[in-house]
Amino acid sequence: MNELEHPSEMEFDRALLESASPGFAAHVEACVRCRDRLERLRGELAAFRAGDEPARAACIVADRLRPRRRWVWIPSVAGALAAAAFVFLLRPAPAIRTKGGPHIALFVRQTAGAPLRWDGAPLQEGDAVQLEVEPAGFPLATVFSVDDGCAVSLEHQQRVDGAGLIGASWTLRGRAGGERLYVVFSAQPVTSDGFAHALRRAAACDPGRAPDVETADFVARGAALRPGAAR
Amino acid sequence: MHGDIAELEALYRKYGHLVERRCRRVLGAGDARDAAHEAFARAMAKLGDFRGEGERVAWLYRISSNVCLNMLRDRKRRGAPWLEEVGRAADTISDGERSAGQRQAALRALASIDDELTRALVLYVYVDEMSQGEAADLLGISRATANTRLAGFREQARAVLGGEA
């Protein structure tokens, strides 16, 4: 690069991390457009670092680094959209509700069927689970699965501003276990580790049970899904 | 490293913007964040390969290139409306006003390239606006090889883009 050649994107990225080459500095000194661009990018970087995306991303990245469990929940946006039309037509009473506060309802769509309100029956491999939530003023809903060893995995996180469907569904794959699905309602992102700690403190780790868990930071509603044998 | 949320968050706060910006240039806004999370996870899993602060940007570029190219290939495999999708992605590129038209054309023509090395080279030169020398160094190939492959790409791109017109 010389003073006539504009720097590459990588040169700009190096400059944002304060490791620009001397050539970059000389070019920016002479080029108004690149100087303006660098200033704009510095502003974007400052906003990014001050925002909540790094905390949210850290949860997601940590979850991707965790070894996979034998049960795999496969998020399916298409399935969720297909289920949404059906669920909103029915509008049944919530399946899991605690007086006051947020609550959730579960719907299950079998491999070839329409989604139905979950009645507590064992799930089968291939069944898709859809969640409807009433956040009761909490702005953030985070879905965790908890296996029979109380290992927690972050499945999904989204902002919520009223009752509605979570924007993903989950399809069960693998062998049966004591799977539980929790929706955590909070103002700030909740990590898998943080939720696992809360489960242990609340003595809520027993397989097959999904009691409500409430802390100063969040309210969690769960369902023990009792997977059955594969079809 | 694994599971240390506070450390991950600190690293993402420092480098996440770079990775997201890079993925957005290639994939558009829709998939960029997911790609950035994946690239960052891969980077953290390979933290032992990292050879020093001065190389960190190039190292993150290489990892995010692999993730983005995989996602582009998956789109193609899924039978997604490939050219339209990549064209839309290019339309959402907001930074780097220098050659948006060139970048869009390069991304559209990229659909016709199967060779991974050439695709990475095209990303570096046409999307990241690196010089051929910079891109060759990053990929560990000679400048002559880079020049030959880019010449082949331009020829193929002319045929593809000419065919669309």
Short mmCIF file of C-alpha atoms in Angstrom, two decimals:
data_model
loop_
_atom_site.label_atom_id
_atom_site.label_comp_id
_atom_site.label_asym_id
_atom_site.label_seq_id
_atom_site.Cartn_x
_atom_site.Cartn_y
_atom_site.Cartn_z
CA MET A 1 0.00 0.00 0.00
CA ASN A 2 1.19 3.52 -0.74
CA GLU A 3 -0.43 6.90 -0.27
CA LEU A 4 -2.40 6.47 -3.50
CA GLU A 5 -3.75 2.99 -2.78
CA HIS A 6 -6.60 2.73 -0.29
CA PRO A 7 -5.98 0.28 2.56
CA SER A 8 -7.63 -3.14 2.62
CA GLU A 9 -10.36 -4.05 5.07
CA MET A 10 -7.77 -6.00 7.05
CA GLU A 11 -5.64 -2.89 7.36
CA PHE A 12 -8.63 -1.04 8.78
CA ASP A 13 -9.25 -3.92 11.20
CA ARG A 14 -5.62 -3.80 12.32
CA ALA A 15 -5.92 -0.07 12.86
CA LEU A 16 -9.04 -0.55 14.98
CA LEU A 17 -6.99 -2.87 17.17
CA GLU A 18 -4.19 -0.31 17.33
CA SER A 19 -1.80 -2.40 15.28
CA ALA A 20 -1.81 -0.48 11.99
CA SER A 21 1.23 -0.44 9.74
CA PRO A 22 3.20 2.80 9.26
CA GLY A 23 1.94 2.85 5.68
CA PHE A 24 -1.65 2.90 6.88
CA ALA A 25 -1.00 5.85 9.16
CA ALA A 26 0.66 7.77 6.33
CA HIS A 27 -2.21 7.04 3.96
CA VAL A 28 -4.91 8.06 6.44
CA GLU A 29 -3.04 11.24 7.17
CA ALA A 30 -3.27 12.14 3.47
CA CYS A 31 -6.68 10.68 2.55
CA VAL A 32 -9.78 12.42 3.88
CA ARG A 33 -12.11 9.62 2.85
CA CYS A 34 -10.14 6.90 4.65
CA ARG A 35 -9.75 9.12 7.69
CA ASP A 36 -13.52 9.65 7.84
CA ARG A 37 -14.08 5.95 7.36
CA LEU A 38 -11.69 5.06 10.16
CA GLU A 39 -13.50 7.45 12.48
CA ARG A 40 -16.86 5.93 11.55
CA LEU A 41 -15.56 2.41 12.16
CA ARG A 42 -14.13 3.49 15.51
CA GLY A 43 -17.58 4.74 16.47
CA GLU A 44 -19.18 1.45 15.41
CA LEU A 45 -16.58 -0.50 17.38
CA ALA A 46 -17.17 1.59 20.50
CA ALA A 47 -20.93 1.02 20.24
CA PHE A 48 -20.40 -2.71 19.74
CA ARG A 49 -18.16 -2.96 22.79
CA ALA A 50 -20.60 -0.99 24.94
CA GLY A 51 -23.60 -3.11 23.85
CA ASP A 52 -24.90 -6.45 25.09
CA GLU A 53 -23.95 -8.54 22.05
CA PRO A 54 -20.56 -9.65 23.48
CA ALA A 55 -22.28 -11.10 26.58
CA ARG A 56 -24.91 -12.84 24.47
CA ALA A 57 -22.32 -14.12 22.01
CA ALA A 58 -20.14 -15.46 24.83
CA CYS A 59 -23.04 -17.67 25.99
CA ILE A 60 -23.57 -18.99 22.48
CA VAL A 61 -19.87 -19.57 21.83
CA ALA A 62 -19.39 -21.30 25.20
CA ASP A 63 -22.28 -23.57 24.36
CA ARG A 64 -20.77 -24.46 20.98
CA LEU A 65 -17.50 -25.34 22.69
CA ARG A 66 -19.21 -27.71 25.10
CA PRO A 67 -19.10 -31.43 24.17
CA ARG A 68 -22.34 -32.58 22.59
CA ARG A 69 -24.74 -34.72 24.58
CA ARG A 70 -26.37 -37.92 23.43
CA TRP A 71 -29.71 -36.18 22.95
CA VAL A 72 -29.65 -33.58 20.24
CA TRP A 73 -32.23 -30.84 20.05
CA ILE A 74 -32.38 -29.63 16.52
CA PRO A 75 -33.77 -26.10 16.23
CA SER A 76 -36.06 -25.67 13.28
CA VAL A 77 -37.30 -22.26 12.30
CA ALA A 78 -39.37 -23.68 9.45
CA GLY A 79 -41.08 -26.06 11.85
CA ALA A 80 -41.78 -23.22 14.21
CA LEU A 81 -43.40 -21.15 11.52
CA ALA A 82 -45.53 -24.08 10.39
CA ALA A 83 -46.59 -24.73 13.97
CA ALA A 84 -47.31 -21.08 14.62
CA ALA A 85 -50.30 -20.89 12.33
CA PHE A 86 -51.89 -23.91 13.96
CA VAL A 87 -51.18 -22.81 17.52
CA PHE A 88 -52.56 -19.34 17.07
CA LEU A 89 -55.74 -20.74 15.60
CA LEU A 90 -56.31 -22.93 18.66
CA ARG A 91 -55.10 -20.59 21.43
CA PRO A 92 -55.51 -23.27 24.13
CA ALA A 93 -54.97 -22.63 27.83
CA PRO A 94 -51.33 -22.73 28.89
CA ALA A 95 -50.07 -26.17 29.80
CA ILE A 96 -47.68 -25.01 32.48
CA ARG A 97 -48.70 -22.04 34.54
CA THR A 98 -47.77 -20.60 37.88
CA LYS A 99 -50.09 -18.06 39.43
CA GLY A 100 -48.67 -14.66 38.53
CA GLY A 101 -45.40 -14.13 36.70
CA PRO A 102 -44.35 -15.56 33.37
CA HIS A 103 -45.53 -18.91 32.07
CA ILE A 104 -45.05 -21.24 29.14
CA ALA A 105 -47.10 -23.65 27.07
CA LEU A 106 -45.73 -26.56 25.08
CA PHE A 107 -46.95 -27.96 21.82
CA VAL A 108 -45.75 -31.15 20.20
CA ARG A 109 -45.88 -32.02 16.54
CA GLN A 110 -45.32 -35.67 15.75
CA THR A 111 -43.43 -36.63 12.64
CA ALA A 112 -46.43 -36.52 10.33
CA GLY A 113 -49.02 -34.65 12.37
CA ALA A 114 -50.19 -31.19 13.34
CA PRO A 115 -48.94 -29.59 16.58
CA LEU A 116 -50.99 -30.42 19.67
CA ARG A 117 -50.86 -29.10 23.17
CA TRP A 118 -48.51 -31.34 25.10
CA ASP A 119 -50.39 -33.60 27.52
CA GLY A 120 -47.38 -34.97 29.37
CA ALA A 121 -47.16 -38.12 27.27
CA PRO A 122 -43.69 -39.51 26.52
CA LEU A 123 -42.08 -37.99 23.46
CA GLN A 124 -40.69 -40.01 20.59
CA GLU A 125 -37.70 -39.51 18.41
CA GLY A 126 -38.69 -37.16 15.60
CA ASP A 127 -41.25 -35.22 17.65
CA ALA A 128 -40.95 -31.46 17.39
CA VAL A 129 -41.51 -29.24 20.42
CA GLN A 130 -42.78 -25.68 20.15
CA LEU A 131 -42.95 -23.19 23.01
CA GLU A 132 -45.40 -20.39 23.63
CA VAL A 133 -44.42 -17.88 26.30
CA GLU A 134 -46.06 -15.16 28.36
CA PRO A 135 -43.06 -13.16 29.62
CA ALA A 136 -44.98 -11.00 32.11
CA GLY A 137 -42.77 -7.99 31.45
CA PHE A 138 -39.40 -9.74 31.18
CA PRO A 139 -37.66 -8.64 27.98
CA LEU A 140 -35.54 -11.75 27.37
CA ALA A 141 -36.46 -15.44 27.03
CA THR A 142 -33.70 -18.06 26.99
CA VAL A 143 -34.37 -21.73 26.30
CA PHE A 144 -32.14 -24.31 27.98
CA SER A 145 -32.23 -28.09 27.81
CA VAL A 146 -31.11 -30.03 30.86
CA ASP A 147 -30.08 -33.66 30.60
CA ASP A 148 -30.42 -36.36 33.24
CA GLY A 149 -26.97 -35.49 34.59
CA CYS A 150 -28.10 -31.85 35.07
CA ALA A 151 -25.83 -30.63 32.25
CA VAL A 152 -27.32 -27.44 30.82
CA SER A 153 -27.19 -26.40 27.17
CA LEU A 154 -28.31 -23.09 25.77
CA GLU A 155 -30.75 -23.78 22.94
CA HIS A 156 -32.14 -20.41 21.98
CA GLN A 157 -32.38 -16.82 23.14
CA GLN A 158 -34.60 -14.01 21.93
CA ARG A 159 -36.16 -10.74 22.99
CA VAL A 160 -39.86 -10.90 23.85
CA ASP A 161 -42.34 -8.10 24.24
CA GLY A 162 -45.57 -9.98 24.96
CA ALA A 163 -47.20 -13.38 24.67
CA GLY A 164 -46.15 -15.31 21.60
CA LEU A 165 -44.27 -18.22 20.16
CA ILE A 166 -40.56 -18.74 20.55
CA GLY A 167 -39.02 -18.41 17.09
CA ALA A 168 -37.68 -21.95 16.88
CA SER A 169 -38.87 -25.49 17.46
CA TRP A 170 -36.84 -28.49 18.56
CA THR A 171 -36.82 -31.95 17.10
CA LEU A 172 -35.75 -34.85 19.29
CA ARG A 173 -32.99 -37.04 17.94
CA GLY A 174 -31.21 -39.83 19.75
CA ARG A 175 -31.80 -42.16 22.63
CA ALA A 176 -34.23 -41.63 25.47
CA GLY A 177 -33.12 -39.81 28.62
CA GLY A 178 -34.49 -37.59 31.38
CA GLU A 179 -34.57 -34.43 29.25
CA ARG A 180 -36.01 -31.21 30.56
CA LEU A 181 -36.66 -27.99 28.74
CA TYR A 182 -36.61 -24.67 30.61
CA VAL A 183 -37.50 -21.16 29.53
CA VAL A 184 -35.68 -18.54 31.61
CA PHE A 185 -37.22 -15.07 31.70
CA SER A 186 -34.80 -12.29 32.59
CA ALA A 187 -33.72 -8.71 32.01
CA GLN A 188 -30.08 -9.62 31.30
CA PRO A 189 -28.63 -12.62 29.41
CA VAL A 190 -28.40 -15.77 31.53
CA THR A 191 -25.57 -18.20 30.80
CA SER A 192 -25.69 -21.99 30.81
CA ASP A 193 -23.28 -22.00 33.75
CA GLY A 194 -25.38 -19.47 35.65
CA PHE A 195 -28.55 -21.46 35.11
CA ALA A 196 -26.85 -24.76 36.04
CA HIS A 197 -25.68 -23.14 39.27
CA ALA A 198 -29.22 -21.96 40.04
CA LEU A 199 -30.62 -25.45 39.39
CA ARG A 200 -28.14 -26.96 41.83
CA ARG A 201 -28.85 -24.33 44.47
CA ALA A 202 -32.59 -24.95 44.11
CA ALA A 203 -32.02 -28.73 44.37
CA ALA A 204 -33.77 -29.00 41.00
CA CYS A 205 -31.41 -31.46 39.36
CA ASP A 206 -33.42 -34.65 39.74
CA PRO A 207 -34.17 -36.24 36.35
CA GLY A 208 -37.83 -36.29 35.43
CA ARG A 209 -38.71 -33.16 37.42
CA ALA A 210 -38.71 -29.57 36.25
CA PRO A 211 -39.74 -27.37 39.19
CA ASP A 212 -39.91 -23.59 38.82
CA VAL A 213 -36.65 -21.87 39.70
CA GLU A 214 -36.59 -18.24 40.75
CA THR A 215 -33.59 -16.10 41.64
CA ALA A 216 -33.00 -12.38 42.02
CA ASP A 217 -32.08 -12.25 38.33
CA PHE A 218 -34.55 -14.53 36.59
CA VAL A 219 -37.63 -16.71 36.66
CA ALA A 220 -37.46 -20.15 35.03
CA ARG A 221 -40.36 -22.35 33.98
CA GLY A 222 -39.66 -25.90 32.89
CA ALA A 223 -41.12 -29.10 31.57
CA ALA A 224 -39.85 -32.65 32.06
CA LEU A 225 -40.36 -34.21 28.68
CA ARG A 226 -40.11 -37.92 29.53
CA PRO A 227 -38.84 -39.14 26.18
CA GLY A 228 -40.04 -42.59 25.28
CA ALA A 229 -38.52 -45.32 23.13
CA ALA A 230 -37.67 -44.60 19.52
CA ARG A 231 -40.39 -45.38 17.01
CA MET B 1 -10.82 -21.57 28.08
CA HIS B 2 -13.88 -23.71 27.47
CA GLY B 3 -16.84 -22.52 29.44
CA ASP B 4 -15.06 -19.50 30.90
CA ILE B 5 -17.81 -17.07 30.01
CA ALA B 6 -16.15 -13.96 31.39
CA GLU B 7 -12.99 -14.55 29.36
CA LEU B 8 -14.99 -15.36 26.24
CA GLU B 9 -17.00 -12.19 26.68
CA ALA B 10 -13.85 -10.09 27.07
CA LEU B 11 -12.36 -11.60 23.90
CA TYR B 12 -15.60 -11.14 21.98
CA ARG B 13 -15.80 -7.54 23.12
CA LYS B 14 -12.31 -7.02 21.74
CA TYR B 15 -12.45 -9.03 18.50
CA GLY B 16 -16.13 -9.79 17.86
CA HIS B 17 -16.72 -6.62 15.86
CA LEU B 18 -13.90 -7.52 13.48
CA VAL B 19 -15.26 -11.03 12.93
CA GLU B 20 -18.88 -9.90 12.52
CA ARG B 21 -17.89 -7.14 10.10
CA ARG B 22 -15.88 -9.61 8.05
CA CYS B 23 -18.74 -12.15 7.92
CA ARG B 24 -21.23 -9.41 7.01
CA ARG B 25 -19.13 -8.44 4.00
CA VAL B 26 -19.27 -12.00 2.69
CA LEU B 27 -22.69 -13.26 3.75
CA GLY B 28 -24.79 -10.14 4.25
CA ALA B 29 -26.49 -9.12 7.47
CA GLY B 30 -28.78 -12.14 7.71
CA ASP B 31 -26.25 -14.88 8.48
CA ALA B 32 -23.31 -12.76 9.61
CA ARG B 33 -23.90 -12.96 13.33
CA ASP B 34 -24.36 -16.72 13.32
CA ALA B 35 -21.24 -17.11 11.20
CA ALA B 36 -19.31 -14.87 13.58
CA HIS B 37 -20.34 -16.97 16.56
CA GLU B 38 -19.22 -20.11 14.74
CA ALA B 39 -15.93 -18.54 13.66
CA PHE B 40 -15.26 -17.37 17.17
CA ALA B 41 -16.01 -20.81 18.61
CA ARG B 42 -13.55 -22.35 16.14
CA ALA B 43 -10.97 -19.72 17.02
CA MET B 44 -11.33 -20.42 20.72
CA ALA B 45 -11.08 -24.16 20.12
CA LYS B 46 -7.79 -23.56 18.31
CA LEU B 47 -6.37 -20.94 20.59
CA GLY B 48 -3.22 -23.06 20.94
CA ASP B 49 -2.44 -22.48 17.24
CA PHE B 50 -2.38 -18.74 17.72
CA ARG B 51 1.09 -17.35 17.12
CA GLY B 52 1.07 -13.91 18.70
CA GLU B 53 -0.83 -10.66 18.84
CA GLY B 54 0.56 -9.33 15.56
CA GLU B 55 -0.92 -12.27 13.67
CA ARG B 56 -4.30 -12.30 15.39
CA VAL B 57 -6.19 -10.33 12.75
CA ALA B 58 -4.92 -12.52 9.89
CA TRP B 59 -5.66 -15.62 11.93
CA LEU B 60 -9.25 -14.51 12.58
CA TYR B 61 -9.64 -13.67 8.89
CA ARG B 62 -8.55 -17.17 7.89
CA ILE B 63 -10.98 -18.82 10.29
CA SER B 64 -13.91 -16.59 9.36
CA SER B 65 -13.17 -17.17 5.66
CA ASN B 66 -13.49 -20.90 6.17
CA VAL B 67 -16.77 -20.52 8.03
CA CYS B 68 -18.22 -18.12 5.45
CA LEU B 69 -17.15 -20.27 2.51
CA ASN B 70 -18.72 -23.31 4.18
CA MET B 71 -21.96 -21.40 4.65
CA LEU B 72 -21.92 -20.24 1.04
CA ARG B 73 -21.38 -23.84 -0.04
CA ASP B 74 -24.21 -25.05 2.22
CA ARG B 75 -26.55 -22.52 0.68
CA LYS B 76 -25.66 -23.88 -2.72
CA ARG B 77 -26.09 -27.48 -1.57
CA ARG B 78 -29.50 -26.68 -0.06
CA GLY B 79 -30.57 -25.48 -3.46
CA ALA B 80 -31.05 -21.96 -2.18
CA PRO B 81 -31.61 -19.40 -4.93
CA TRP B 82 -27.87 -19.00 -4.98
CA LEU B 83 -27.19 -16.03 -7.17
CA GLU B 84 -30.12 -14.03 -5.85
CA GLU B 85 -29.10 -14.78 -2.27
CA VAL B 86 -25.50 -13.78 -2.76
CA GLY B 87 -26.59 -10.72 -4.69
CA ARG B 88 -28.82 -9.66 -1.80
CA ALA B 89 -25.95 -10.25 0.60
CA ALA B 90 -23.76 -7.98 -1.46
CA ASP B 91 -26.49 -5.34 -1.47
CA THR B 92 -26.41 -5.17 2.32
CA ILE B 93 -22.72 -4.38 2.45
CA SER B 94 -22.61 -0.90 3.83
CA ASP B 95 -18.99 -0.24 4.65
CA GLY B 96 -16.22 0.17 2.11
CA GLU B 97 -17.78 2.47 -0.44
CA ARG B 98 -14.93 2.01 -2.86
CA SER B 99 -16.20 -0.78 -5.09
CA ALA B 100 -19.59 -2.08 -4.05
CA GLY B 101 -20.41 -2.89 -7.65
CA GLN B 102 -17.18 -4.81 -8.11
CA ARG B 103 -17.77 -6.72 -4.91
CA GLN B 104 -21.29 -7.63 -5.89
CA ALA B 105 -20.13 -8.89 -9.26
CA ALA B 106 -17.37 -10.90 -7.61
CA LEU B 107 -19.75 -12.49 -5.15
CA ARG B 108 -22.18 -13.40 -7.89
CA ALA B 109 -19.42 -14.92 -9.97
CA LEU B 110 -18.12 -16.80 -6.93
CA ALA B 111 -21.07 -19.14 -7.35
CA SER B 112 -19.37 -20.70 -10.32
CA ILE B 113 -16.09 -21.47 -8.49
CA ASP B 114 -15.61 -24.87 -6.89
CA ASP B 115 -11.98 -24.55 -5.87
CA GLU B 116 -11.70 -23.51 -2.21
CA LEU B 117 -8.34 -21.78 -2.53
CA THR B 118 -9.53 -19.63 -5.41
CA ARG B 119 -12.72 -18.77 -3.56
CA ALA B 120 -10.73 -17.66 -0.52
CA LEU B 121 -8.42 -15.66 -2.77
CA VAL B 122 -11.39 -13.95 -4.43
CA LEU B 123 -12.86 -13.06 -1.05
CA TYR B 124 -9.63 -11.48 0.10
CA VAL B 125 -9.05 -9.48 -3.08
CA TYR B 126 -12.56 -8.46 -4.09
CA VAL B 127 -14.43 -8.41 -0.79
CA ASP B 128 -11.68 -7.45 1.65
CA GLU B 129 -9.93 -5.33 -0.96
CA MET B 130 -6.49 -6.71 -0.24
CA SER B 131 -3.69 -6.46 -2.74
CA GLN B 132 -2.80 -9.70 -4.50
CA GLY B 133 0.41 -9.78 -2.49
CA GLU B 134 -1.40 -9.46 0.83
CA ALA B 135 -3.86 -12.17 -0.11
CA ALA B 136 -1.12 -14.50 -1.35
CA ASP B 137 0.82 -14.06 1.89
CA LEU B 138 -2.26 -14.77 3.95
CA LEU B 139 -3.02 -17.95 2.03
CA GLY B 140 0.59 -19.10 1.96
CA ILE B 141 0.84 -19.18 -1.86
CA SER B 142 3.15 -17.39 -4.27
CA ARG B 143 2.12 -14.14 -5.90
CA ALA B 144 2.43 -15.82 -9.29
CA THR B 145 -0.06 -18.50 -8.22
CA ALA B 146 -2.43 -15.86 -6.91
CA ASN B 147 -2.13 -13.95 -10.17
CA THR B 148 -2.84 -17.05 -12.28
CA ARG B 149 -5.85 -18.06 -10.21
CA LEU B 150 -7.32 -14.56 -10.24
CA ALA B 151 -6.87 -14.34 -13.99
CA GLY B 152 -8.77 -17.63 -14.32
CA PHE B 153 -11.49 -16.33 -12.01
CA ARG B 154 -11.89 -13.11 -13.98
CA GLU B 155 -12.27 -15.08 -17.18
CA GLN B 156 -14.89 -17.33 -15.62
CA ALA B 157 -16.63 -14.35 -14.04
CA ARG B 158 -16.90 -12.57 -17.38
CA ALA B 159 -18.55 -15.66 -18.82
CA VAL B 160 -20.96 -16.02 -15.86
CA LEU B 161 -21.88 -12.38 -15.60
CA GLY B 162 -22.13 -12.06 -19.35
CA GLY B 163 -24.50 -15.01 -19.36
CA GLU B 164 -26.77 -13.34 -16.81
CA ALA B 165 -27.08 -10.14 -18.73
#
